[in-house]
Amino acid sequence: MSGVIVTNPPKAQLKDVDALAGFGVATVSEAMGRTGLLGAAIRPVQQGVRVAGTAVTVIGWPGDNLMIHAAVEQCGPGDILVVTTTSPCTDGLFGELFATALQQRGVRGVVLNTGIRDTQELRDMGFAAWSRAVSSQGTVKATGGSVNVPIAIDGQVVRPGDVILADDDGVVVVPRERVRGTVAKAEAREAKEAATRAAFLDGQLGLDRYGLRETLVRLGVTYKSYDEYVREEAQP
């Protein structure tokens, strides 16, 4: 497999990235029309951490982390490394030594569509990581791949310079051209949710606030007392 290492791709502005970090993954995905999620199998190795950064993308060979070594050189402050392979792989392609090198360069975290190892060490050093699997299986450094090219994870395209937002709920990608608009939509969504939260604390039901009683009627859902329900179910 030949490949290419692309240098200096366009990136979202860090001030916009940091603004997006004020919102959760669920809020941002909803603000984009329920899009952008990398998939439920990508899970954090830590808890209570939210990071946002600009993507440095890697595509390599299963069981081979050569291109991660190549990608480290392309990483800088505010980046998040995003790694996938040409076919499914759960080997531990990434660990504490990689995290040490990336942390020194100001990288905010890593998202792996593969396995990860040294998870306790990563938590101890405060390096945020999300992965498809945890595995101690080692790797080789023998096959070419690419850095800073568009990649796909669970059907979701990630381009270099797009924004990656990750927290306990998973990972979402925001195209770099949509970051500012997404921040505005996320702010509006949070304001709406705050009003709904206050209404629920005041005793209002979702059925009434969202007008769902009419939906139940339209779908033919009826209310029956327990006695009515038992009597009707007992009839032959």
mmCIF file of N, CA, C and O in Angstrom, residues 111-181:
data_model
loop_
_atom_site.group_PDB
_atom_site.id
_atom_site.type_symbol
_atom_site.label_atom_id
_atom_site.label_comp_id
_atom_site.label_asym_id
_atom_site.label_seq_id
_atom_site.Cartn_x
_atom_site.Cartn_y
_atom_site.Cartn_z
ATOM 1 N N VAL A 111 -8.587 9.683 18.687
ATOM 2 C CA VAL A 111 -9.780 8.871 18.392
ATOM 3 C C VAL A 111 -9.329 7.757 17.467
ATOM 4 O O VAL A 111 -8.789 8.022 16.382
ATOM 5 N N LEU A 112 -9.531 6.514 17.905
ATOM 6 C CA LEU A 112 -9.036 5.364 17.161
ATOM 7 C C LEU A 112 -10.181 4.450 16.746
ATOM 8 O O LEU A 112 -10.962 3.999 17.589
ATOM 9 N N ASN A 113 -10.247 4.166 15.448
ATOM 10 C CA ASN A 113 -11.186 3.161 14.957
ATOM 11 C C ASN A 113 -10.519 1.788 15.035
ATOM 12 O O ASN A 113 -10.718 0.930 14.185
ATOM 13 N N THR A 114 -9.689 1.607 16.072
ATOM 14 C CA THR A 114 -8.899 0.391 16.272
ATOM 15 C C THR A 114 -8.801 0.150 17.772
ATOM 16 O O THR A 114 -9.542 0.737 18.558
ATOM 17 N N GLY A 115 -7.833 -0.680 18.168
ATOM 18 C CA GLY A 115 -7.602 -0.904 19.583
ATOM 19 C C GLY A 115 -6.614 0.089 20.176
ATOM 20 O O GLY A 115 -5.878 0.776 19.462
ATOM 21 N N ILE A 116 -6.612 0.140 21.499
ATOM 22 C CA ILE A 116 -5.698 0.996 22.247
ATOM 23 C C ILE A 116 -5.195 0.200 23.442
ATOM 24 O O ILE A 116 -5.834 -0.765 23.873
ATOM 25 N N ARG A 117 -4.035 0.572 23.964
ATOM 26 C CA ARG A 117 -3.527 -0.082 25.168
ATOM 27 C C ARG A 117 -2.898 0.958 26.088
ATOM 28 O O ARG A 117 -2.916 2.142 25.784
ATOM 29 N N ASP A 118 -2.385 0.509 27.231
ATOM 30 C CA ASP A 118 -1.846 1.410 28.254
ATOM 31 C C ASP A 118 -2.908 2.385 28.758
ATOM 32 O O ASP A 118 -2.620 3.557 29.032
ATOM 33 N N THR A 119 -4.119 1.895 28.911
ATOM 34 C CA THR A 119 -5.214 2.807 29.249
ATOM 35 C C THR A 119 -5.052 3.448 30.630
ATOM 36 O O THR A 119 -5.407 4.610 30.811
ATOM 37 N N GLN A 120 -4.531 2.705 31.596
ATOM 38 C CA GLN A 120 -4.318 3.300 32.915
ATOM 39 C C GLN A 120 -3.278 4.409 32.846
ATOM 40 O O GLN A 120 -3.439 5.476 33.445
ATOM 41 N N GLU A 121 -2.211 4.161 32.098
ATOM 42 C CA GLU A 121 -1.185 5.186 31.937
ATOM 43 C C GLU A 121 -1.753 6.431 31.253
ATOM 44 O O GLU A 121 -1.405 7.566 31.632
ATOM 45 N N LEU A 122 -2.603 6.242 30.263
ATOM 46 C CA LEU A 122 -3.221 7.389 29.588
ATOM 47 C C LEU A 122 -4.081 8.193 30.553
ATOM 48 O O LEU A 122 -4.052 9.435 30.539
ATOM 49 N N ARG A 123 -4.831 7.491 31.402
ATOM 50 C CA ARG A 123 -5.639 8.210 32.400
ATOM 51 C C ARG A 123 -4.749 8.943 33.388
ATOM 52 O O ARG A 123 -5.027 10.101 33.751
ATOM 53 N N ASP A 124 -3.677 8.301 33.822
ATOM 54 C CA ASP A 124 -2.785 8.929 34.790
ATOM 55 C C ASP A 124 -2.139 10.199 34.241
ATOM 56 O O ASP A 124 -1.928 11.169 34.977
ATOM 57 N N MET A 125 -1.816 10.194 32.957
ATOM 58 C CA MET A 125 -1.161 11.357 32.365
ATOM 59 C C MET A 125 -2.150 12.383 31.833
ATOM 60 O O MET A 125 -1.745 13.450 31.349
ATOM 61 N N GLY A 126 -3.443 12.059 31.907
ATOM 62 C CA GLY A 126 -4.466 13.008 31.494
ATOM 63 C C GLY A 126 -4.552 13.203 29.996
ATOM 64 O O GLY A 126 -4.913 14.287 29.520
ATOM 65 N N PHE A 127 -4.245 12.145 29.240
ATOM 66 C CA PHE A 127 -4.347 12.224 27.786
ATOM 67 C C PHE A 127 -5.653 11.562 27.353
ATOM 68 O O PHE A 127 -5.852 10.366 27.552
ATOM 69 N N ALA A 128 -6.541 12.348 26.757
ATOM 70 C CA ALA A 128 -7.887 11.876 26.428
ATOM 71 C C ALA A 128 -7.862 10.949 25.220
ATOM 72 O O ALA A 128 -7.188 11.233 24.215
ATOM 73 N N ALA A 129 -8.602 9.843 25.298
ATOM 74 C CA ALA A 129 -8.586 8.862 24.223
ATOM 75 C C ALA A 129 -9.935 8.175 24.089
ATOM 76 O O ALA A 129 -10.601 7.877 25.089
ATOM 77 N N TRP A 130 -10.309 7.921 22.837
ATOM 78 C CA TRP A 130 -11.513 7.162 22.500
ATOM 79 C C TRP A 130 -11.103 6.092 21.500
ATOM 80 O O TRP A 130 -10.287 6.344 20.610
ATOM 81 N N SER A 131 -11.652 4.878 21.626
ATOM 82 C CA SER A 131 -11.241 3.799 20.735
ATOM 83 C C SER A 131 -12.372 2.802 20.538
ATOM 84 O O SER A 131 -13.343 2.778 21.297
ATOM 85 N N ARG A 132 -12.192 1.958 19.526
ATOM 86 C CA ARG A 132 -13.174 0.903 19.254
ATOM 87 C C ARG A 132 -12.961 -0.299 20.167
ATOM 88 O O ARG A 132 -13.885 -1.059 20.434
ATOM 89 N N ALA A 133 -11.727 -0.496 20.637
ATOM 90 C CA ALA A 133 -11.418 -1.663 21.456
ATOM 91 C C ALA A 133 -10.232 -1.342 22.351
ATOM 92 O O ALA A 133 -9.485 -0.388 22.116
ATOM 93 N N VAL A 134 -10.072 -2.142 23.393
ATOM 94 C CA VAL A 134 -8.880 -2.109 24.235
ATOM 95 C C VAL A 134 -8.188 -3.452 24.052
ATOM 96 O O VAL A 134 -8.800 -4.504 24.232
ATOM 97 N N SER A 135 -6.901 -3.417 23.675
ATOM 98 C CA SER A 135 -6.185 -4.653 23.396
ATOM 99 C C SER A 135 -4.693 -4.461 23.631
ATOM 100 O O SER A 135 -4.113 -3.444 23.246
ATOM 101 N N SER A 136 -4.078 -5.460 24.243
ATOM 102 C CA SER A 136 -2.628 -5.431 24.436
ATOM 103 C C SER A 136 -1.868 -5.952 23.225
ATOM 104 O O SER A 136 -0.627 -5.946 23.221
ATOM 105 N N GLN A 137 -2.586 -6.411 22.211
ATOM 106 C CA GLN A 137 -1.936 -6.976 21.034
ATOM 107 C C GLN A 137 -0.993 -5.955 20.396
ATOM 108 O O GLN A 137 -1.394 -4.840 20.067
ATOM 109 N N GLY A 138 0.271 -6.345 20.193
ATOM 110 C CA GLY A 138 1.259 -5.459 19.605
ATOM 111 C C GLY A 138 1.120 -5.334 18.102
ATOM 112 O O GLY A 138 0.297 -5.992 17.462
ATOM 113 N N THR A 139 1.962 -4.452 17.520
ATOM 114 C CA THR A 139 1.863 -4.136 16.098
ATOM 115 C C THR A 139 3.239 -4.140 15.459
ATOM 116 O O THR A 139 4.270 -4.232 16.127
ATOM 117 N N VAL A 140 3.265 -4.005 14.121
ATOM 118 C CA VAL A 140 4.500 -3.857 13.358
ATOM 119 C C VAL A 140 4.527 -2.464 12.733
ATOM 120 O O VAL A 140 3.582 -1.683 12.882
ATOM 121 N N LYS A 141 5.603 -2.157 12.058
ATOM 122 C CA LYS A 141 5.783 -0.874 11.374
ATOM 123 C C LYS A 141 6.343 -1.182 10.001
ATOM 124 O O LYS A 141 7.549 -1.020 9.756
ATOM 125 N N ALA A 142 5.483 -1.619 9.094
ATOM 126 C CA ALA A 142 5.989 -2.204 7.856
ATOM 127 C C ALA A 142 5.255 -1.782 6.589
ATOM 128 O O ALA A 142 5.747 -2.069 5.492
ATOM 129 N N THR A 143 4.117 -1.117 6.710
ATOM 130 C CA THR A 143 3.291 -0.878 5.531
ATOM 131 C C THR A 143 2.916 0.594 5.424
ATOM 132 O O THR A 143 2.546 1.226 6.418
ATOM 133 N N GLY A 144 2.974 1.131 4.218
ATOM 134 C CA GLY A 144 2.645 2.532 3.982
ATOM 135 C C GLY A 144 1.169 2.823 4.140
ATOM 136 O O GLY A 144 0.317 1.939 4.090
ATOM 137 N N GLY A 145 0.869 4.084 4.308
ATOM 138 C CA GLY A 145 -0.500 4.564 4.421
ATOM 139 C C GLY A 145 -0.503 6.056 4.183
ATOM 140 O O GLY A 145 0.424 6.596 3.571
ATOM 141 N N SER A 146 -1.531 6.742 4.678
ATOM 142 C CA SER A 146 -1.652 8.171 4.409
ATOM 143 C C SER A 146 -1.983 8.961 5.667
ATOM 144 O O SER A 146 -2.587 8.438 6.604
ATOM 145 N N VAL A 147 -1.571 10.227 5.642
ATOM 146 C CA VAL A 147 -1.838 11.163 6.725
ATOM 147 C C VAL A 147 -2.465 12.425 6.128
ATOM 148 O O VAL A 147 -2.042 12.897 5.066
ATOM 149 N N ASN A 148 -3.472 12.946 6.820
ATOM 150 C CA ASN A 148 -4.165 14.172 6.417
ATOM 151 C C ASN A 148 -4.862 14.036 5.069
ATOM 152 O O ASN A 148 -4.794 14.913 4.198
ATOM 153 N N VAL A 149 -5.546 12.905 4.910
ATOM 154 C CA VAL A 149 -6.467 12.703 3.785
ATOM 155 C C VAL A 149 -7.838 12.381 4.374
ATOM 156 O O VAL A 149 -7.943 11.991 5.534
ATOM 157 N N PRO A 150 -8.907 12.553 3.603
ATOM 158 C CA PRO A 150 -10.233 12.180 4.123
ATOM 159 C C PRO A 150 -10.285 10.691 4.447
ATOM 160 O O PRO A 150 -9.797 9.854 3.687
ATOM 161 N N ILE A 151 -10.873 10.366 5.601
ATOM 162 C CA ILE A 151 -11.058 8.981 6.010
ATOM 163 C C ILE A 151 -12.527 8.790 6.383
ATOM 164 O O ILE A 151 -13.277 9.763 6.515
ATOM 165 N N ALA A 152 -12.925 7.547 6.562
ATOM 166 C CA ALA A 152 -14.308 7.255 6.948
ATOM 167 C C ALA A 152 -14.303 6.307 8.141
ATOM 168 O O ALA A 152 -13.552 5.334 8.169
ATOM 169 N N ILE A 153 -15.147 6.618 9.113
ATOM 170 C CA ILE A 153 -15.356 5.759 10.275
ATOM 171 C C ILE A 153 -16.851 5.537 10.414
ATOM 172 O O ILE A 153 -17.611 6.493 10.572
ATOM 173 N N ASP A 154 -17.270 4.285 10.328
ATOM 174 C CA ASP A 154 -18.693 3.936 10.388
ATOM 175 C C ASP A 154 -19.511 4.764 9.412
ATOM 176 O O ASP A 154 -20.621 5.219 9.715
ATOM 177 N N GLY A 155 -18.968 4.987 8.222
ATOM 178 C CA GLY A 155 -19.670 5.721 7.182
ATOM 179 C C GLY A 155 -19.608 7.226 7.308
ATOM 180 O O GLY A 155 -20.120 7.934 6.435
ATOM 181 N N GLN A 156 -18.979 7.743 8.358
ATOM 182 C CA GLN A 156 -18.882 9.177 8.565
ATOM 183 C C GLN A 156 -17.517 9.672 8.086
ATOM 184 O O GLN A 156 -16.477 9.197 8.546
ATOM 185 N N VAL A 157 -17.510 10.616 7.169
ATOM 186 C CA VAL A 157 -16.260 11.134 6.622
ATOM 187 C C VAL A 157 -15.641 12.144 7.581
ATOM 188 O O VAL A 157 -16.325 13.034 8.105
ATOM 189 N N VAL A 158 -14.345 11.999 7.821
ATOM 190 C CA VAL A 158 -13.568 12.955 8.612
ATOM 191 C C VAL A 158 -12.451 13.489 7.724
ATOM 192 O O VAL A 158 -11.636 12.722 7.213
ATOM 193 N N ARG A 159 -12.424 14.808 7.515
ATOM 194 C CA ARG A 159 -11.377 15.430 6.719
ATOM 195 C C ARG A 159 -10.359 16.099 7.637
ATOM 196 O O ARG A 159 -10.712 16.532 8.741
ATOM 197 N N PRO A 160 -9.114 16.199 7.208
ATOM 198 C CA PRO A 160 -8.157 16.939 8.028
ATOM 199 C C PRO A 160 -8.643 18.367 8.234
ATOM 200 O O PRO A 160 -9.145 19.014 7.307
ATOM 201 N N GLY A 161 -8.525 18.844 9.479
ATOM 202 C CA GLY A 161 -8.954 20.193 9.794
ATOM 203 C C GLY A 161 -10.385 20.314 10.232
ATOM 204 O O GLY A 161 -10.794 21.377 10.726
ATOM 205 N N ASP A 162 -11.202 19.253 10.046
ATOM 206 C CA ASP A 162 -12.554 19.246 10.627
ATOM 207 C C ASP A 162 -12.431 19.222 12.148
ATOM 208 O O ASP A 162 -11.375 18.885 12.696
ATOM 209 N N VAL A 163 -13.518 19.561 12.815
ATOM 210 C CA VAL A 163 -13.487 19.581 14.278
ATOM 211 C C VAL A 163 -14.005 18.258 14.823
ATOM 212 O O VAL A 163 -15.067 17.770 14.413
ATOM 213 N N ILE A 164 -13.255 17.697 15.741
ATOM 214 C CA ILE A 164 -13.661 16.508 16.481
ATOM 215 C C ILE A 164 -14.045 16.945 17.886
ATOM 216 O O ILE A 164 -13.265 17.615 18.572
ATOM 217 N N LEU A 165 -15.244 16.577 18.315
ATOM 218 C CA LEU A 165 -15.713 16.816 19.679
ATOM 219 C C LEU A 165 -16.013 15.459 20.296
ATOM 220 O O LEU A 165 -16.714 14.642 19.695
ATOM 221 N N ALA A 166 -15.465 15.210 21.484
ATOM 222 C CA ALA A 166 -15.620 13.895 22.111
ATOM 223 C C ALA A 166 -15.871 14.056 23.600
ATOM 224 O O ALA A 166 -15.267 14.915 24.251
ATOM 225 N N ASP A 167 -16.774 13.228 24.119
ATOM 226 C CA ASP A 167 -17.042 13.213 25.559
ATOM 227 C C ASP A 167 -17.515 11.826 25.963
ATOM 228 O O ASP A 167 -17.331 10.853 25.216
ATOM 229 N N ASP A 168 -18.143 11.709 27.126
ATOM 230 C CA ASP A 168 -18.584 10.392 27.605
ATOM 231 C C ASP A 168 -19.623 9.746 26.694
ATOM 232 O O ASP A 168 -19.793 8.521 26.716
ATOM 233 N N ASP A 169 -20.331 10.553 25.898
ATOM 234 C CA ASP A 169 -21.380 10.016 25.040
ATOM 235 C C ASP A 169 -20.879 9.544 23.684
ATOM 236 O O ASP A 169 -21.639 8.927 22.931
ATOM 237 N N GLY A 170 -19.629 9.843 23.348
ATOM 238 C CA GLY A 170 -19.096 9.410 22.066
ATOM 239 C C GLY A 170 -18.328 10.508 21.360
ATOM 240 O O GLY A 170 -17.776 11.411 21.986
ATOM 241 N N VAL A 171 -18.324 10.443 20.014
ATOM 242 C CA VAL A 171 -17.520 11.357 19.196
ATOM 243 C C VAL A 171 -18.360 11.866 18.035
ATOM 244 O O VAL A 171 -19.080 11.096 17.391
ATOM 245 N N VAL A 172 -18.247 13.168 17.756
ATOM 246 C CA VAL A 172 -18.934 13.766 16.614
ATOM 247 C C VAL A 172 -17.925 14.586 15.824
ATOM 248 O O VAL A 172 -17.001 15.176 16.394
ATOM 249 N N VAL A 173 -18.085 14.593 14.499
ATOM 250 C CA VAL A 173 -17.235 15.413 13.642
ATOM 251 C C VAL A 173 -18.079 16.545 13.070
ATOM 252 O O VAL A 173 -19.213 16.336 12.636
ATOM 253 N N VAL A 174 -17.509 17.751 13.088
ATOM 254 C CA VAL A 174 -18.163 18.935 12.535
ATOM 255 C C VAL A 174 -17.315 19.444 11.372
ATOM 256 O O VAL A 174 -16.142 19.792 11.584
ATOM 257 N N PRO A 175 -17.850 19.455 10.155
ATOM 258 C CA PRO A 175 -17.064 19.986 9.034
ATOM 259 C C PRO A 175 -16.558 21.391 9.337
ATOM 260 O O PRO A 175 -17.268 22.205 9.928
ATOM 261 N N ARG A 176 -15.335 21.670 8.963
ATOM 262 C CA ARG A 176 -14.711 22.934 9.358
ATOM 263 C C ARG A 176 -15.495 24.156 8.882
ATOM 264 O O ARG A 176 -15.484 25.189 9.546
ATOM 265 N N GLU A 177 -16.206 24.037 7.748
ATOM 266 C CA GLU A 177 -16.974 25.172 7.249
ATOM 267 C C GLU A 177 -18.244 25.424 8.063
ATOM 268 O O GLU A 177 -18.842 26.501 7.965
ATOM 269 N N ARG A 178 -18.650 24.437 8.858
ATOM 270 C CA ARG A 178 -19.920 24.546 9.582
ATOM 271 C C ARG A 178 -19.754 24.844 11.063
ATOM 272 O O ARG A 178 -20.738 24.904 11.794
ATOM 273 N N VAL A 179 -18.539 25.059 11.524
ATOM 274 C CA VAL A 179 -18.310 25.168 12.965
ATOM 275 C C VAL A 179 -19.036 26.366 13.561
ATOM 276 O O VAL A 179 -19.756 26.243 14.563
ATOM 277 N N ARG A 180 -18.883 27.551 12.980
ATOM 278 C CA ARG A 180 -19.513 28.743 13.555
ATOM 279 C C ARG A 180 -21.028 28.621 13.573
ATOM 280 O O ARG A 180 -21.681 28.957 14.566
ATOM 281 N N GLY A 181 -21.604 28.146 12.471
ATOM 282 C CA GLY A 181 -23.056 27.966 12.427
ATOM 283 C C GLY A 181 -23.527 26.933 13.422
ATOM 284 O O GLY A 181 -24.597 27.088 14.030
#
